[in-house]
PDB file of C-alpha atoms in Angstrom:
ATOM      1  CA  MET F1496       3.292 -29.373   0.945  1.00 57.00           C
ATOM      2  CA  ALA F1497       0.173 -28.090   2.970  1.00 64.00           C
ATOM      3  CA  ASN F1498      -2.459 -25.933   1.392  1.00 91.00           C
ATOM      4  CA  THR F1499      -3.735 -25.157   4.799  1.00 95.00           C
ATOM      5  CA  PHE F1500      -2.045 -22.259   6.608  1.00 96.00           C
ATOM      6  CA  TYR F1501      -2.833 -21.567  10.469  1.00 96.00           C
ATOM      7  CA  VAL F1502      -2.608 -17.760  11.149  1.00 95.00           C
ATOM      8  CA  LYS F1503      -2.123 -15.781  14.411  1.00 94.00           C
ATOM      9  CA  ALA F1504      -3.089 -12.357  14.093  1.00 92.00           C
ATOM     10  CA  SER F1505      -2.703  -9.483  16.310  1.00 89.00           C
ATOM     11  CA  ALA F1506      -2.737  -5.659  16.055  1.00 88.00           C
ATOM     12  CA  ASP F1507       0.303  -3.658  15.170  1.00 89.00           C
ATOM     13  CA  PRO F1508       1.604  -1.022  17.708  1.00 91.00           C
ATOM     14  CA  SER F1509      -0.446   1.724  15.938  1.00 90.00           C
ATOM     15  CA  ASN F1510      -3.679  -0.582  16.184  1.00 86.00           C
ATOM     16  CA  LEU F1511      -4.258  -0.208  12.375  1.00 88.00           C
ATOM     17  CA  TYR F1512      -3.232  -3.283  10.625  1.00 91.00           C
ATOM     18  CA  ALA F1513      -2.871  -6.950  11.446  1.00 92.00           C
ATOM     19  CA  LEU F1514       0.309  -8.580  12.238  1.00 93.00           C
ATOM     20  CA  CYS F1515       0.415 -12.040  11.045  1.00 94.00           C
ATOM     21  CA  THR F1516       2.591 -15.465  11.428  1.00 94.00           C
ATOM     22  CA  TYR F1517       1.756 -18.370   9.506  1.00 95.00           C
ATOM     23  CA  TYR F1518       2.118 -22.130  10.343  1.00 96.00           C
ATOM     24  CA  THR F1519       1.683 -25.572   8.794  1.00 95.00           C
ATOM     25  CA  ASP F1520       0.066 -26.947  11.766  1.00 95.00           C
ATOM     26  CA  PRO F1521      -2.855 -26.018  13.983  1.00 94.00           C
ATOM     27  CA  GLU F1522      -0.622 -26.206  17.135  1.00 94.00           C
ATOM     28  CA  CYS F1523       1.510 -23.385  15.461  1.00 93.00           C
ATOM     29  CA  GLN F1524       4.881 -25.155  15.808  1.00 95.00           C
ATOM     30  CA  HIS F1525       6.112 -24.878  12.545  1.00 96.00           C
ATOM     31  CA  GLN F1526       6.033 -21.499  11.538  1.00 96.00           C
ATOM     32  CA  VAL F1527       6.613 -20.388   7.620  1.00 94.00           C
ATOM     33  CA  ASP F1528       7.400 -17.177   5.772  1.00 92.00           C
ATOM     34  CA  SER F1529       6.108 -15.563   2.705  1.00 88.00           C
ATOM     35  CA  PRO F1530       6.060 -16.867   0.084  1.00 91.00           C
ATOM     36  CA  LEU F1531       3.994 -19.747   1.370  1.00 94.00           C
ATOM     37  CA  ARG F1532       3.900 -22.756  -1.188  1.00 94.00           C
ATOM     38  CA  ILE F1533       0.978 -25.201  -1.816  1.00 94.00           C
ATOM     39  CA  PRO F1534       1.045 -28.031  -4.259  1.00 93.00           C
ATOM     40  CA  GLN F1535      -0.072 -26.850  -8.070  1.00 91.00           C
ATOM     41  CA  GLN F1536      -2.941 -29.777  -7.841  1.00 93.00           C
ATOM     42  CA  ALA F1537      -4.267 -28.322  -4.593  1.00 93.00           C
ATOM     43  CA  GLY F1538      -6.591 -26.037  -6.397  1.00 92.00           C
ATOM     44  CA  GLY F1539      -6.745 -23.546  -3.702  1.00 93.00           C
ATOM     45  CA  VAL F1540      -5.153 -22.231  -0.409  1.00 94.00           C
ATOM     46  CA  THR F1541      -6.973 -22.030   3.013  1.00 96.00           C
ATOM     47  CA  PHE F1542      -6.100 -19.728   5.911  1.00 96.00           C
ATOM     48  CA  GLN F1543      -7.292 -20.791   9.443  1.00 97.00           C
ATOM     49  CA  LEU F1544      -7.338 -18.229  12.299  1.00 96.00           C
ATOM     50  CA  VAL F1545      -6.039 -19.568  15.548  1.00 93.00           C
ATOM     51  CA  ALA F1546      -7.708 -18.429  18.617  1.00 77.00           C
ATOM     52  CA  ASN F1547      -4.863 -16.425  20.509  1.00 71.00           C
ATOM     53  CA  GLY F1548      -7.189 -14.629  23.142  1.00 70.00           C
ATOM     54  CA  ASN F1549      -7.454 -11.214  21.186  1.00 77.00           C
ATOM     55  CA  ASN F1550     -11.115 -11.885  20.486  1.00 84.00           C
ATOM     56  CA  TRP F1551     -10.811 -11.135  16.510  1.00 90.00           C
ATOM     57  CA  GLN F1552     -12.691 -12.662  13.805  1.00 92.00           C
ATOM     58  CA  MET F1553     -11.595 -13.437  10.381  1.00 94.00           C
ATOM     59  CA  VAL F1554     -13.755 -11.519   7.954  1.00 93.00           C
ATOM     60  CA  GLY F1555     -12.564 -12.463   4.320  1.00 94.00           C
ATOM     61  CA  ALA F1556      -9.485 -12.164   2.148  1.00 93.00           C
ATOM     62  CA  VAL F1557      -8.609 -10.190  -0.981  1.00 90.00           C
ATOM     63  CA  ALA F1558      -6.421 -12.086  -3.464  1.00 88.00           C
ATOM     64  CA  ASP F1559      -4.666 -10.649  -6.648  1.00 83.00           C
ATOM     65  CA  ARG F1560      -2.488 -12.613  -8.994  1.00 75.00           C
ATOM     66  CA  VAL F1561       1.033 -10.977  -8.964  1.00 70.00           C
ATOM     67  CA  ASP F1562       2.122 -12.441 -12.634  1.00 68.00           C
ATOM     68  CA  THR F1563      -0.378 -10.215 -14.521  1.00 68.00           C
ATOM     69  CA  PRO F1564      -0.347  -6.438 -14.888  1.00 68.00           C
ATOM     70  CA  GLU F1565      -4.101  -6.401 -14.624  1.00 67.00           C
ATOM     71  CA  ILE F1566      -5.755  -5.816 -11.209  1.00 65.00           C
ATOM     72  CA  ASP F1567      -8.053  -8.570 -10.603  1.00 66.00           C
ATOM     73  CA  PRO F1568      -8.718  -8.673  -6.837  1.00 71.00           C
ATOM     74  CA  THR F1569     -11.250 -11.407  -5.685  1.00 74.00           C
ATOM     75  CA  MET F1570     -13.073 -11.007  -2.246  1.00 84.00           C
ATOM     76  CA  VAL F1571     -14.008 -13.987  -0.603  1.00 91.00           C
ATOM     77  CA  LEU F1572     -15.686 -14.109   2.712  1.00 93.00           C
ATOM     78  CA  ALA F1573     -14.513 -16.089   5.697  1.00 94.00           C
ATOM     79  CA  ALA F1574     -16.525 -18.788   7.294  1.00 94.00           C
ATOM     80  CA  ASN F1575     -15.840 -20.011  10.829  1.00 93.00           C
ATOM     81  CA  ASN F1576     -12.521 -18.114  10.953  1.00 94.00           C
ATOM     82  CA  ALA F1577     -11.258 -19.760   7.448  1.00 96.00           C
ATOM     83  CA  VAL F1578     -11.138 -18.765   4.375  1.00 96.00           C
ATOM     84  CA  THR F1579     -10.017 -20.384   1.263  1.00 95.00           C
ATOM     85  CA  ILE F1580      -8.546 -18.767  -1.950  1.00 92.00           C
ATOM     86  CA  ALA F1581      -8.761 -20.957  -5.282  1.00 90.00           C
ATOM     87  CA  MET F1582      -6.145 -21.201  -7.544  1.00 89.00           C
ATOM     88  CA  PRO F1583      -5.558 -22.846 -10.799  1.00 88.00           C
ATOM     89  CA  THR F1584      -4.078 -26.313 -11.128  1.00 90.00           C
ATOM     90  CA  SER F1585      -2.866 -25.848 -14.690  1.00 90.00           C
ATOM     91  CA  THR F1586      -0.864 -23.004 -14.321  1.00 88.00           C
ATOM     92  CA  LYS F1587       2.028 -22.090 -11.917  1.00 90.00           C
ATOM     93  CA  ILE F1588       1.099 -18.382 -10.450  1.00 88.00           C
ATOM     94  CA  THR F1589       1.549 -16.298  -7.269  1.00 89.00           C
ATOM     95  CA  GLU F1590      -1.047 -14.604  -5.229  1.00 88.00           C
ATOM     96  CA  GLY F1591      -0.927 -11.551  -3.133  1.00 89.00           C
ATOM     97  CA  VAL F1592      -3.192 -12.148  -0.420  1.00 92.00           C
ATOM     98  CA  VAL F1593      -4.633  -9.785   2.174  1.00 92.00           C
ATOM     99  CA  LEU F1594      -6.379 -10.939   5.072  1.00 95.00           C
ATOM    100  CA  VAL F1595      -9.063  -8.913   6.907  1.00 94.00           C
ATOM    101  CA  PHE F1596     -10.083  -9.357  10.425  1.00 93.00           C
ATOM    102  CA  THR F1597     -12.279  -7.640  12.914  1.00 90.00           C
ATOM    103  CA  SER F1598     -12.373  -7.379  16.706  1.00 81.00           C
ATOM    104  CA  THR F1599     -15.308  -8.457  18.369  1.00 76.00           C
ATOM    105  CA  ASN F1600     -14.549  -6.003  21.024  1.00 69.00           C
ATOM    106  CA  VAL F1601     -14.853  -3.292  18.417  1.00 66.00           C
ATOM    107  CA  PRO F1602     -16.745  -4.576  15.575  1.00 66.00           C
ATOM    108  CA  THR F1603     -16.290  -1.483  13.430  1.00 73.00           C
ATOM    109  CA  GLN F1604     -12.655  -1.830  13.584  1.00 83.00           C
ATOM    110  CA  LEU F1605     -11.225  -3.661  10.462  1.00 88.00           C
ATOM    111  CA  TYR F1606      -7.210  -5.016  10.409  1.00 89.00           C
ATOM    112  CA  ALA F1607      -5.726  -5.979   7.194  1.00 90.00           C
ATOM    113  CA  SER F1608      -2.710  -8.062   7.088  1.00 91.00           C
ATOM    114  CA  SER F1609       0.586  -7.634   5.160  1.00 80.00           C
ATOM    115  CA  ASP F1610       0.448  -9.052   1.836  1.00 73.00           C
ATOM    116  CA  PRO F1611       1.561 -12.657   1.873  1.00 83.00           C
ATOM    117  CA  GLN F1612       2.346 -14.318  -1.191  1.00 89.00           C
ATOM    118  CA  VAL F1613       1.367 -17.779  -2.219  1.00 92.00           C
ATOM    119  CA  GLU F1614       2.895 -19.874  -4.833  1.00 91.00           C
ATOM    120  CA  ASN F1615       1.481 -22.925  -6.463  1.00 89.00           C
ATOM    121  CA  THR F1616       4.545 -25.206  -7.166  1.00 84.00           C
ATOM    122  CA  ASP F1617       4.876 -28.873  -8.123  1.00 67.00           C
TER     123      ASP F1617
END
């Protein structure tokens, strides 16, 4: 099981949101769907933006545990078009993650992804 997912992102037809596809390899040959699964002992999940010609940059991600009623969002800034969300190693959880992108062509436009879920499983 991987704990790094490679992301291809583009604007939806309304140019408001990011449409994302997730892969387990940097060549983007093995697509996976939500929930994305990582080993429980991994301690975190990394999302790496794969350049696909649209001049986008990854800004960061917001994560929230879906197994608790409290809202506990965590904003993590991206570096080098990658962001890592910490996850516990002692408890199996599911996190909802929203990736945030911007276009270098229009740097004032932010694009949020849909909410893929990440599970840390055995």
